[in-house]
Structures are given as C-alpha cells and as structure tokens.
Short mmCIF file of C-alpha atoms and ligand atoms in Angstrom, two decimals:
data_model
loop_
_atom_site.label_atom_id
_atom_site.label_comp_id
_atom_site.label_asym_id
_atom_site.label_seq_id
_atom_site.Cartn_x
_atom_site.Cartn_y
_atom_site.Cartn_z
CA MET J 1 122.86 129.06 124.57
CA THR J 2 120.50 126.45 125.94
CA THR J 3 121.44 123.44 128.02
CA ALA J 4 121.91 120.05 126.37
CA MET J 5 118.87 117.81 126.00
CA GLN J 6 118.59 114.76 128.21
CA HIS J 7 116.27 112.73 125.96
CA SER J 8 114.58 112.91 122.60
CA ILE J 9 111.15 114.56 122.19
CA PRO J 10 109.15 112.55 119.66
CA LEU J 11 106.36 113.93 117.56
CA THR J 12 103.50 111.62 118.56
CA SER J 13 100.54 112.65 116.42
CA ILE J 14 100.08 113.36 112.73
CA PRO J 15 99.43 117.10 112.50
CA GLU J 16 97.37 118.89 109.84
CA ASN J 17 98.35 122.02 107.94
CA THR J 18 95.99 124.82 109.00
CA VAL J 19 97.99 127.86 107.87
CA PHE J 20 99.38 127.48 104.35
CA GLY J 21 97.42 127.46 101.11
CA LYS J 22 97.25 128.68 97.53
CA GLY J 23 99.55 131.61 96.79
CA ASP J 24 101.46 131.37 100.08
CA ILE J 25 105.23 131.34 99.73
CA PHE J 26 107.57 128.42 100.45
CA VAL J 27 111.24 129.43 100.58
CA LEU J 28 113.81 126.65 100.31
CA PHE J 29 116.98 127.73 102.10
CA GLY J 30 119.47 125.34 100.49
CA GLU J 31 119.79 124.10 96.94
CA LEU J 32 117.68 121.18 95.80
CA PHE J 33 119.49 118.07 94.63
CA GLY J 34 117.74 114.86 93.59
CA ARG J 35 116.70 112.35 96.29
CA GLY J 36 117.44 114.74 99.19
CA TYR J 37 115.17 115.29 102.19
CA ALA J 38 113.88 118.63 100.86
CA THR J 39 112.06 116.97 97.95
CA GLY J 40 109.42 115.51 100.31
CA LEU J 41 108.72 118.86 101.97
CA ILE J 42 108.51 120.72 98.64
CA ASP J 43 106.01 118.15 97.38
CA ALA J 44 103.84 118.77 100.46
CA ALA J 45 104.06 122.56 99.98
CA LYS J 46 103.16 122.29 96.29
CA ALA J 47 100.26 119.97 97.07
CA ALA J 48 98.89 122.72 99.34
CA GLY J 49 99.12 125.18 96.42
CA MET J 50 102.12 127.17 97.65
CA ASP J 51 104.52 129.01 95.33
CA VAL J 52 108.13 127.90 95.72
CA ILE J 53 111.14 130.22 95.79
CA GLY J 54 114.67 128.84 96.06
CA ILE J 55 118.25 129.97 96.46
CA THR J 56 121.49 128.63 95.05
CA VAL J 57 124.79 127.86 96.72
CA GLY J 58 126.46 129.12 93.52
CA ARG J 59 129.27 127.42 91.64
CA ARG J 60 133.05 127.74 91.72
CA ASP J 61 135.02 128.77 88.64
CA ASP J 62 138.45 127.31 87.74
CA THR J 63 140.21 129.67 90.14
CA GLY J 64 137.91 128.60 93.00
CA ALA J 65 136.02 131.91 93.01
CA LEU J 66 132.33 131.68 93.84
CA ARG J 67 129.96 132.74 91.06
CA ALA J 68 126.23 132.90 90.37
CA LEU J 69 124.57 130.35 88.07
CA THR J 70 124.87 130.88 84.31
CA SER J 71 121.53 131.46 82.60
CA GLU J 72 121.53 127.83 81.48
CA GLU J 73 122.28 126.53 84.98
CA HIS J 74 119.71 128.92 86.41
CA ALA J 75 116.97 127.70 84.06
CA ALA J 76 117.82 124.05 84.81
CA ALA J 77 117.79 124.66 88.57
CA GLU J 78 114.43 126.46 88.40
CA ASP J 79 113.06 123.63 86.33
CA ASN J 80 114.26 121.09 88.90
CA LEU J 81 112.80 123.12 91.77
CA GLY J 82 109.52 124.07 90.10
CA GLY J 83 109.91 127.66 91.28
CA ASN J 84 111.98 130.84 90.97
CA ILE J 85 115.56 130.84 92.21
CA ILE J 86 117.23 134.00 93.48
CA ASN J 87 120.59 133.84 91.72
CA ILE J 88 122.95 135.15 94.39
CA PRO J 89 125.43 132.51 95.59
CA LEU J 90 124.83 131.47 99.20
CA MET J 91 127.62 128.97 99.71
CA ALA J 92 128.24 128.84 103.45
CA GLY J 93 131.42 128.01 105.30
CA PHE J 94 134.83 129.65 105.01
CA ASP J 95 137.00 126.85 103.66
CA MET J 96 137.59 128.84 100.43
CA ASP J 97 137.56 132.35 101.91
CA ALA J 98 140.57 134.50 102.81
CA PRO J 99 141.49 138.15 103.24
CA GLU J 100 142.98 139.73 100.09
CA GLY J 101 146.29 138.03 99.26
CA GLY J 102 146.11 135.51 102.14
CA GLN J 103 145.71 131.74 102.06
CA ASN J 104 142.26 130.25 102.55
CA PRO J 105 141.84 127.22 104.88
CA THR J 106 141.83 124.75 101.98
CA GLU J 107 145.14 126.20 100.77
CA MET J 108 146.46 126.16 104.33
CA LEU J 109 145.82 122.39 104.32
CA SER J 110 147.67 121.80 101.03
CA GLY J 111 150.83 120.55 102.77
CA MET J 112 148.90 117.99 104.78
CA THR J 113 149.30 114.31 103.96
CA LEU J 114 147.97 110.98 105.19
CA ASP J 115 151.19 110.67 107.20
CA ASN J 116 151.48 114.08 108.85
CA TRP J 117 147.88 115.18 109.36
CA GLN J 118 147.71 114.39 113.07
CA GLU J 119 150.63 116.74 113.87
CA PHE J 120 149.73 119.26 111.18
CA LYS J 121 149.30 122.71 112.79
CA LEU J 122 147.16 125.58 111.57
CA ASP J 123 147.64 129.29 112.09
CA TRP J 124 144.47 129.98 114.11
CA ASP J 125 144.67 133.77 113.72
CA GLN J 126 144.60 133.30 109.97
CA VAL J 127 141.71 130.82 110.33
CA ASP J 128 139.78 133.42 112.35
CA ARG J 129 140.35 136.05 109.66
CA CYS J 130 139.13 133.64 106.98
CA ARG J 131 136.02 132.89 109.01
CA GLU J 132 135.28 136.60 109.36
CA VAL J 133 135.64 137.06 105.59
CA GLY J 134 133.34 134.07 104.96
CA THR J 135 130.72 135.36 107.39
CA ALA J 136 130.80 138.85 105.87
CA ARG J 137 130.42 137.40 102.37
CA PHE J 138 127.52 135.14 103.39
CA THR J 139 125.59 137.73 105.39
CA GLN J 140 126.06 140.39 102.72
CA SER J 141 124.72 138.04 100.04
CA LEU J 142 121.90 136.94 102.31
CA GLY J 143 120.95 140.60 102.83
CA GLN J 144 120.66 140.98 99.04
CA VAL J 145 118.65 137.75 98.81
CA MET J 146 116.25 139.05 101.46
CA GLU J 147 115.78 142.32 99.57
CA GLN J 148 114.84 140.45 96.42
CA LEU J 149 112.63 138.08 98.34
CA ASP J 150 110.81 140.97 99.97
CA GLY J 151 109.90 142.28 96.53
CA MET J 152 108.61 138.88 95.47
CA ILE J 153 106.13 138.49 98.34
CA PRO J 154 102.93 140.53 97.98
CA GLU J 155 100.74 141.50 100.92
CA GLY J 156 98.48 138.84 102.35
CA ARG J 157 100.78 135.84 102.04
CA ASN J 158 102.03 133.44 104.69
CA VAL J 159 105.70 132.42 104.41
CA PHE J 160 107.39 129.08 105.17
CA PHE J 161 111.20 129.05 105.37
CA ALA J 162 112.74 125.57 105.12
CA HIS J 163 116.43 125.36 106.04
CA THR J 164 118.21 122.35 104.58
CA MET J 165 121.89 123.36 104.58
CA ALA J 166 124.39 120.91 106.02
CA GLY J 167 127.97 120.23 105.10
CA GLY J 168 131.35 121.88 105.34
CA ILE J 169 133.96 119.24 104.59
CA PRO J 170 136.89 121.14 103.05
CA ARG J 171 138.03 119.99 99.65
CA ALA J 172 141.57 119.24 100.80
CA LYS J 173 142.95 116.27 98.88
CA ALA J 174 144.29 114.37 101.86
CA PHE J 175 141.00 114.64 103.69
CA LEU J 176 139.19 112.31 101.35
CA ALA J 177 141.58 109.51 102.24
CA ILE J 178 141.33 110.34 105.94
CA ALA J 179 137.51 110.42 105.79
CA ASN J 180 137.50 107.03 104.10
CA ARG J 181 139.59 105.61 106.91
CA ILE J 182 137.37 107.15 109.60
CA TYR J 183 134.00 106.18 108.16
CA LYS J 184 134.96 102.91 106.49
CA GLY J 185 138.39 101.79 107.74
CA ARG J 186 138.34 98.30 109.25
CA GLY J 187 141.10 96.33 110.92
CA ALA J 188 144.54 97.81 110.25
CA ARG J 189 142.89 100.60 108.24
CA HIS J 190 140.77 101.75 111.20
CA MET J 191 141.22 105.36 112.24
CA SER J 192 139.56 106.73 115.35
CA SER J 193 137.17 109.64 114.87
CA GLN J 194 138.49 111.01 118.16
CA SER J 195 141.96 111.36 116.62
CA LEU J 196 140.42 113.62 114.00
CA LEU J 197 138.83 115.83 116.66
CA ASP J 198 142.13 116.02 118.54
CA ALA J 199 143.98 117.27 115.46
CA ASP J 200 143.91 120.85 114.13
CA LEU J 201 142.30 119.47 110.98
CA GLY J 202 139.32 118.19 112.99
CA LYS J 203 138.99 121.44 114.93
CA LEU J 204 138.86 123.35 111.64
CA ILE J 205 136.27 120.97 110.21
CA LEU J 206 134.05 121.31 113.28
CA GLN J 207 134.15 125.11 112.92
CA ASN J 208 133.15 124.83 109.28
CA PHE J 209 130.33 122.36 110.08
CA ASP J 210 129.05 124.90 112.61
CA GLU J 211 129.06 127.63 109.98
CA VAL J 212 127.25 125.62 107.30
CA THR J 213 124.92 123.43 109.33
CA ALA J 214 123.99 125.65 112.29
CA ILE J 215 124.98 129.31 112.01
CA THR J 216 123.31 129.70 108.60
CA PHE J 217 120.01 129.07 110.41
CA GLY J 218 120.87 131.87 112.84
CA HIS J 219 121.66 134.22 109.93
CA LEU J 220 118.38 133.27 108.25
CA LEU J 221 116.40 134.01 111.41
CA ASP J 222 118.20 137.36 111.92
CA LEU J 223 118.24 138.66 108.38
CA SER J 224 114.62 137.76 107.66
CA SER J 225 113.36 139.66 110.70
CA ALA J 226 112.29 142.78 108.74
CA LEU J 227 110.39 140.61 106.27
CA ARG J 228 108.88 138.61 109.14
CA GLU J 229 107.69 141.80 110.84
CA ARG J 230 106.11 143.06 107.62
CA ILE J 231 104.27 139.77 107.05
CA GLU J 232 103.08 139.56 110.64
CA ALA J 233 102.02 143.22 110.69
CA GLY J 234 99.77 142.39 107.73
CA GLY J 235 98.09 139.68 109.81
CA ASN J 236 99.90 136.77 108.17
CA GLN J 237 102.27 134.15 109.52
CA VAL J 238 105.88 133.05 109.16
CA ARG J 239 107.35 129.67 110.08
CA TYR J 240 110.89 128.30 110.04
CA THR J 241 111.86 124.64 109.88
CA ALA J 242 115.28 122.97 109.72
CA TYR J 243 116.44 119.39 109.28
CA GLY J 244 118.25 118.03 112.28
CA TYR J 245 119.83 114.73 113.12
CA HIS J 246 120.14 113.48 116.67
CA GLY J 247 119.48 109.72 116.42
CA THR J 248 116.07 108.09 115.91
CA ARG J 249 113.79 105.69 117.80
CA VAL J 250 113.46 102.53 115.74
CA LEU J 251 112.16 99.03 116.50
CA ILE J 252 114.85 96.97 118.19
CA GLY J 253 113.77 93.60 119.59
CA GLY J 254 110.08 94.55 119.32
CA GLU J 255 110.37 97.88 121.16
CA TYR J 256 111.01 101.41 119.98
CA LYS J 257 114.47 102.41 121.18
CA TRP J 258 116.67 105.42 120.53
CA GLN J 259 119.76 104.60 118.48
CA THR J 260 122.23 106.52 116.36
CA TYR J 261 124.63 106.19 113.51
CA THR J 262 128.24 106.32 114.79
CA SER J 263 130.39 108.32 114.34
CA TYR J 264 128.51 111.46 113.52
CA THR J 265 130.99 114.29 114.11
CA GLN J 266 128.48 116.71 112.56
CA GLY J 267 126.38 116.12 115.69
CA TYR J 268 127.96 119.06 117.54
CA ALA J 269 126.77 121.39 114.78
CA LYS J 270 123.33 119.76 114.78
CA MET J 271 123.00 120.45 118.52
CA ARG J 272 123.95 124.03 117.86
CA LEU J 273 121.24 124.14 115.21
CA GLU J 274 118.76 123.00 117.87
CA GLY J 275 120.01 125.85 120.06
CA PHE J 276 119.19 128.45 117.39
CA ALA J 277 115.62 127.14 117.16
CA GLN J 278 115.29 127.18 120.95
CA ASP J 279 116.58 130.77 121.17
CA ALA J 280 114.20 131.93 118.43
CA TRP J 281 111.31 130.09 120.11
CA ASP J 282 112.08 131.84 123.40
CA LYS J 283 111.62 135.14 121.56
CA GLY J 284 108.24 134.09 120.16
CA VAL J 285 109.42 133.07 116.68
CA LYS J 286 108.03 129.72 115.50
CA ALA J 287 111.20 127.89 114.45
CA THR J 288 111.48 124.12 114.73
CA VAL J 289 114.29 121.67 114.06
CA PHE J 290 112.89 118.32 112.98
CA ASN J 291 115.33 115.54 113.77
CA CYS J 292 114.89 113.10 110.93
CA PRO J 293 115.58 109.40 110.44
CA GLU J 294 118.70 108.06 108.76
CA ILE J 295 118.23 107.74 105.00
CA ARG J 296 120.50 107.40 102.00
CA THR J 297 121.05 110.68 100.11
CA ASN J 298 123.94 112.25 98.18
CA SER J 299 125.09 113.78 101.46
CA SER J 300 124.72 110.70 103.67
CA ASP J 301 126.44 108.21 101.37
CA VAL J 302 129.76 108.99 103.06
CA PHE J 303 128.42 107.42 106.28
CA ALA J 304 128.95 103.71 105.60
CA GLY J 305 126.23 101.67 107.31
CA ILE J 306 123.78 104.54 107.94
CA GLU J 307 121.06 102.42 106.30
CA LEU J 308 121.22 99.87 109.15
CA SER J 309 119.11 102.31 111.19
CA LEU J 310 116.57 102.55 108.38
CA LEU J 311 115.85 98.88 107.61
CA PRO J 312 113.81 98.17 110.80
CA LEU J 313 111.19 100.58 109.38
CA LEU J 314 109.83 97.51 107.58
CA GLU J 315 108.99 96.01 110.98
CA ALA J 316 107.55 99.29 112.27
CA LEU J 317 105.19 99.34 109.29
CA ARG J 318 103.77 95.98 110.38
CA LYS J 319 103.62 96.93 114.05
CA GLU J 320 101.74 100.16 113.28
CA GLY J 321 99.02 98.32 111.41
CA GLY J 322 100.32 96.85 108.16
CA GLY J 323 97.82 96.45 105.34
CA GLU J 324 98.02 96.33 101.58
CA PHE J 325 100.62 99.09 101.16
CA VAL J 326 102.91 97.36 103.63
CA ASP J 327 102.43 93.90 102.10
CA ASP J 328 103.24 95.32 98.65
CA LEU J 329 106.32 97.10 99.99
CA TRP J 330 107.59 93.91 101.67
CA ALA J 331 107.03 92.04 98.39
CA GLN J 332 108.86 94.73 96.42
CA CYS J 333 111.80 94.61 98.84
CA GLN J 334 111.84 90.81 98.82
CA SER J 335 112.08 90.87 95.01
CA MET J 336 115.30 92.91 95.27
CA LEU J 337 117.03 90.19 97.29
CA LYS J 338 118.79 87.11 96.01
CA ASP J 339 116.54 84.05 95.72
CA ASP J 340 118.16 82.21 98.63
CA THR J 341 117.57 85.02 101.12
CA SER J 342 114.62 86.83 102.69
CA ILE J 343 113.63 90.15 104.24
CA GLU J 344 113.34 88.30 107.56
CA GLN J 345 117.01 87.34 107.26
CA VAL J 346 118.01 90.92 106.48
CA LEU J 347 116.07 92.14 109.52
CA LYS J 348 117.57 89.44 111.73
CA THR J 349 121.06 90.51 110.63
CA VAL J 350 120.27 94.14 111.52
CA GLY J 351 118.64 93.10 114.82
CA ASP J 352 121.64 91.00 115.84
CA TYR J 353 123.91 93.94 115.09
CA GLN J 354 121.80 96.48 116.99
CA GLN J 355 121.45 94.17 120.01
CA ASN J 356 125.10 93.19 120.11
CA PRO J 357 126.64 94.17 123.48
CA ALA J 358 129.43 96.03 121.66
CA MET J 359 126.88 98.47 120.21
CA GLN J 360 125.10 99.32 123.47
CA PRO J 361 127.46 102.06 124.73
CA PHE J 362 126.83 103.94 121.49
CA TYR J 363 123.07 103.99 122.08
CA GLU J 364 123.19 106.32 125.08
CA PHE J 365 121.49 109.59 124.35
CA THR J 366 123.64 111.68 126.65
CA GLY J 367 127.22 111.99 125.54
CA TRP J 368 126.17 111.94 121.88
CA PRO J 369 127.87 112.11 119.41
CA LYS J 370 130.33 109.45 120.54
CA ALA J 371 133.61 108.73 118.81
CA ASN J 372 133.86 105.45 116.93
CA SER J 373 135.79 102.38 118.08
CA ALA J 374 137.59 99.76 116.00
CA GLU J 375 135.12 97.04 117.02
CA GLN J 376 132.09 99.21 116.30
CA VAL J 377 133.28 100.32 112.85
CA ASP J 378 134.07 96.71 112.02
CA MET J 379 130.52 95.68 112.93
CA THR J 380 128.79 98.67 111.29
CA VAL J 381 130.67 98.43 108.01
CA GLY J 382 130.76 94.63 108.01
CA THR J 383 127.00 94.29 108.61
CA SER J 384 126.31 96.89 105.94
CA GLN J 385 128.42 94.96 103.43
CA ASP J 386 126.77 91.64 104.38
CA ILE J 387 123.35 93.14 103.69
CA VAL J 388 124.38 94.68 100.38
CA ALA J 389 125.62 91.22 99.37
CA MET J 390 122.13 89.78 99.98
CA HIS J 391 120.76 91.94 97.11
CA LYS J 392 120.54 90.86 93.47
CA ASP J 393 121.97 94.20 92.33
CA ARG J 394 124.30 96.24 94.53
CA LYS J 395 122.89 99.40 92.95
CA ALA J 396 119.22 98.60 93.69
CA LEU J 397 118.94 98.46 97.47
CA VAL J 398 116.02 98.03 99.85
CA SER J 399 117.37 101.03 101.75
CA ASP J 400 116.93 103.24 98.66
CA VAL J 401 113.27 102.25 98.40
CA LEU J 402 112.73 102.95 102.09
CA SER J 403 114.63 106.27 101.88
CA SER J 404 112.24 107.61 99.29
CA HIS J 405 109.22 106.66 101.43
CA VAL J 406 110.77 108.27 104.51
CA LEU J 407 111.39 111.56 102.74
CA ASP J 408 107.77 111.62 101.56
CA ALA J 409 106.48 110.90 105.07
CA THR J 410 108.75 113.42 106.81
CA GLY J 411 107.78 116.04 104.21
CA GLN J 412 104.13 115.59 105.17
CA LEU J 413 104.92 115.54 108.89
CA ILE J 414 107.09 118.65 108.86
CA PHE J 415 104.65 120.52 106.66
CA GLY J 416 101.68 119.63 108.84
CA SER J 417 103.50 120.22 112.10
CA ALA J 418 104.79 123.69 111.16
CA SER J 419 101.31 125.22 111.37
CA ASP J 420 101.20 124.78 115.13
CA PRO J 421 104.51 123.24 116.19
CA ASP J 422 104.78 121.53 119.58
CA GLY J 423 108.23 122.97 120.28
CA PRO J 424 111.59 124.07 118.88
CA VAL J 425 113.06 120.56 118.57
CA LEU J 426 111.09 117.44 117.61
CA TRP J 427 112.10 113.92 116.59
CA LEU J 428 110.40 112.11 113.71
CA ASP J 429 110.79 108.47 114.73
CA HIS J 430 109.92 105.28 112.89
CA ASP J 431 106.52 104.89 114.63
CA VAL J 432 105.06 108.17 113.39
CA VAL J 433 106.76 107.83 109.97
CA ALA J 434 105.20 104.35 109.59
CA ARG J 435 101.76 105.66 110.57
CA VAL J 436 101.92 108.40 107.89
CA LEU J 437 102.94 105.86 105.27
CA ILE J 438 100.13 103.49 106.17
CA GLY J 439 97.77 106.49 105.87
N1 LIG T 1 120.35 111.85 105.06
C1 LIG T 1 120.11 111.65 106.34
O1 LIG T 1 120.16 110.52 106.83
C2 LIG T 1 119.69 112.81 107.21
C3 LIG T 1 119.14 112.51 108.48
C4 LIG T 1 118.70 113.57 109.27
C5 LIG T 1 118.84 114.88 108.81
N2 LIG T 1 119.39 115.12 107.58
C6 LIG T 1 119.51 116.53 107.16
O2 LIG T 1 118.67 116.81 106.07
C7 LIG T 1 119.18 117.95 105.37
C8 LIG T 1 119.25 117.65 103.91
O3 LIG T 1 120.26 116.66 103.68
P1 LIG T 1 120.14 115.44 102.69
O4 LIG T 1 120.70 114.24 103.37
O5 LIG T 1 118.76 115.38 102.15
O6 LIG T 1 121.19 115.77 101.54
P2 LIG T 1 121.24 116.84 100.36
O7 LIG T 1 122.58 116.66 99.74
O8 LIG T 1 120.06 116.69 99.47
O9 LIG T 1 121.13 118.24 101.06
C9 LIG T 1 122.21 118.97 101.59
C10 LIG T 1 121.87 120.45 101.53
O10 LIG T 1 122.95 121.20 102.08
C11 LIG T 1 123.27 122.26 101.20
N3 LIG T 1 124.71 122.54 101.36
C12 LIG T 1 125.75 121.67 101.35
N4 LIG T 1 126.92 122.33 101.53
C13 LIG T 1 126.60 123.64 101.66
C14 LIG T 1 127.36 124.83 101.87
N5 LIG T 1 128.69 124.81 101.99
N6 LIG T 1 126.69 125.99 101.94
C15 LIG T 1 125.34 126.05 101.83
N7 LIG T 1 124.58 124.96 101.64
C16 LIG T 1 125.19 123.78 101.56
C17 LIG T 1 122.90 121.76 99.83
O11 LIG T 1 122.64 122.86 98.96
C18 LIG T 1 121.62 120.96 100.12
O12 LIG T 1 120.49 121.80 100.13
C19 LIG T 1 120.54 118.25 106.00
O13 LIG T 1 120.39 119.27 106.97
C20 LIG T 1 120.89 116.94 106.67
O14 LIG T 1 121.81 117.06 107.71
C21 LIG T 1 119.80 114.11 106.77
#
C-alpha cells in the first residue's frame, strides 16, 4: 500500500473529453438515487452520446435476505438511470452476512444499548468469518455481472467505469442513537467520535466502511481485468473513476485554503480507496479517485453542518470572474433568505466559524481524519442551525441549490479529466468548480 499523502493535489485546468463518444459504454458501479453525485457524471456521459449500463445493490426481503429487483423495481430503476441495469444484487459489506446457522454482525450487535455500547465486545473470529462470507458473495456476484457486461459490449467500444459506492453503517438499532450523538450531540449530549473508534462497535464499522467504500473498487479493478484486456486488445480504451472525499480547498478570508468536515470517520476508507487507484495506476491502469467538495445528498445528510464547507462557493464564483450566471444565482439564493437577512450575512457567519481559532487544528491536512471535540461540534452544529434559521423555509436551502450546481460541475470535470487523467488522486476544489460553472 502507498504512503499517506502530505498535501492535496488540485485539478487546475478544465480538461476536455477526447476519448468517449457515441456508442461507447458508461458503467455506473453503484445504484443511482436522486440528487447524488453520480447524476452529474451520467449527464456528462449521456451528453457525449454514451450508452449507460448500471448495477443494483439489490433489496432485502422481510427475513433480511438479499434479493434481485422485482420486474417492477427493475423497470423503474432502468427508467431512472436511462440505461440497462444488470439485475444481480451487488450490496457490499458484511453486516448482514454469516456462515450457515451463525449470527451476522448486525445480529451480534442486537444486545447493544446506548448504555453498554462502549464496553460491548464482539467475537472477532466470528466477525472474520462473516467478512469472508460477504466477500465471497460479493465477488461471486460481481463475476456474474462481469460476464453479462462482457456480452453487452460489442467490439470497438471504449468503456468508462464510474465507482460511486460508499457506506456501510450497520442497521443496528442502538447505532442510530449513537450516530446522532456523535454527529449532532451538543453540550451534555456530546459524544466523542474517538470513543466510537475505541469501542468494538467502531472497529467493526471501520471494517465495513473499508469493504463498501474502498475494497469494492479493488474488486472492480480485479474482476474487470479480462474485459479490460479484450477492449484494449481491440485498440479501445478503459477508464476507472471513483468519488473520494479528503477535504476541499475553499475561499476562507479571501484565499483558497484546505478545510474539512469533522468528524469524517469514513476518511480511513477513503484513503484506502486512493490507495487502490494508486496501485492500479502503478500497473498502467488509468484509475483516478476524484476527491469532491462537500454537498448535501441522501448519504451526506447524516453529517450535520457539512454544508458550511459549501457555502463559500458563492464567493469563489465572484472571485473566478462572476458575470450574469453568478449574479442570477446570488439573487436566487438571496430570495430564499428571510427579508431581514442577506447572503453577505450568511457568508460572514460561515467565515467567522471557519476562521475561529477553535477550528484551526481541524484544518491540518496531515493527521486527517481527526476526531471531533465538544467545542468543535458545538460550533459546527450551532452555526449550521443559525444559517438554516436565516432561510424563509427550512426545506428550501441555499446549500441545496449549490449542491446541484456542484454535482453538475464535478460531472463535467470528472468526465473530461478521465480521458487523460493527471494522476490517480485529484482534488476538485472550489476554484475549478466555480470556473466550470461560469463557463
Ligand atoms: N456528498 C458529499 O458531500 C460527498 C463528498 C465527496 C465525495 N462523495 C462521494 O460521492 C459518492 C456518491 O455519494 P453521494 O453523496 O452522491 O450519495 P448517494 O447516496 O447518491 O450515493 C451513495 C452510493 O453508494 C452506494 N451504496 C451505499 N451503500 C452500499 C452498499 N452497502 N453496497 C454497495 N453500494 C452501496 C449507493 O448505491 C450509491 O450509489 C460516494 O462515494 C461519496 O462518498 C460525497
């Protein structure tokens, strides 16, 4: 495995697609849900005339068993994707897997409560066996998916694999309450994210994050190698991209500075994801992790205050040139705020938060991802709530408007960059995102 990065590596120019066109194949490795990052990339691929093929994570029946989509679900998912979906469930992680007759990790956690979780011990041999079962299930299904995919790709096509999988929080009842305390708990309700990592529960969760967020990319690279060789032997090209997160450079006090959402325990898995891209790159395979800005999606809503990193994009848009699009966007965002407040006030609130001395230790690139602290959570969650309260409607937020622009811009950047990527790990910061949006 590669050594840890010492600083971020920003994408600095806006690259053009020179490889992919009509009839080439775009494979989405993850299921598409509304407003997620993948929608921007799929739009870019479709605009270039590519055909889209997707997969499904499958669904669970009442007993918890994983199943394929019903024909109705399948049709709806294909409609949503605008492409064919190979209907073999590719749910990753081992939280619901177990050897015949044994308990799966979610069942092993059933005796855990909000009171005993820190001392709650797991049988690690059993966890290992569950992980082996989960890996065997996933790789076997992926082998079948690759066989089908191979038959769907005629000679003469280029192929773009886009990995989007991230997750792995087990569905143990007590964990929801614990997660709420860790991501949102202020004052007496604060719970340190380090205490989670110190507990068996946290160690299990980190393993499952690794499986879903990172190792699936490794399996994809491995199990698509025969297909890759066939495509390349025919004189065509194959690319792999994945969505990473490792902080973002945003405008703070008039300068672009690296910052991060805290606490992002998934960060260990995201660094492992970077490692898979680096290893593939070293072997001559063009695989790139694009570390993307913080936006609000179904998956990121658990991270209270993540949008504080996003709001300064409004300032970046002015710094990178402004113009009519930017003026209209500012006006649209202003109209979402209460009459007695302004975008300038929102941005000042975010700026004061990001420049507060208490936040500075969290903005050190090395040592990421850092555990939270009571003071930091109080500021992150408190500032987030203050800004929500400045809106007319708590369900129509400036950060939602900005999120949808960021996913469009990153879609174009990732798509363009994949033709001739600069390296295995690249950061899409607010400067380059703003420049794409300004056009
Ligand atoms: N939202 C952000 O702020 C942000 C920032 C940087 C990177 N990202 C990354 O972008 C990618 C897409 O996330 P998003 O925020 O758009 O949310 P999303 O909910 O749209 O996407 C999550 C993806 O993970 C897949 N997934 C979840 N659990 C899975 C499991 N157990 N097995 C297999 N697949 C599973 C889903 O099918 C979906 O494709 C993720 O890799 C995420 O980490 C998000």
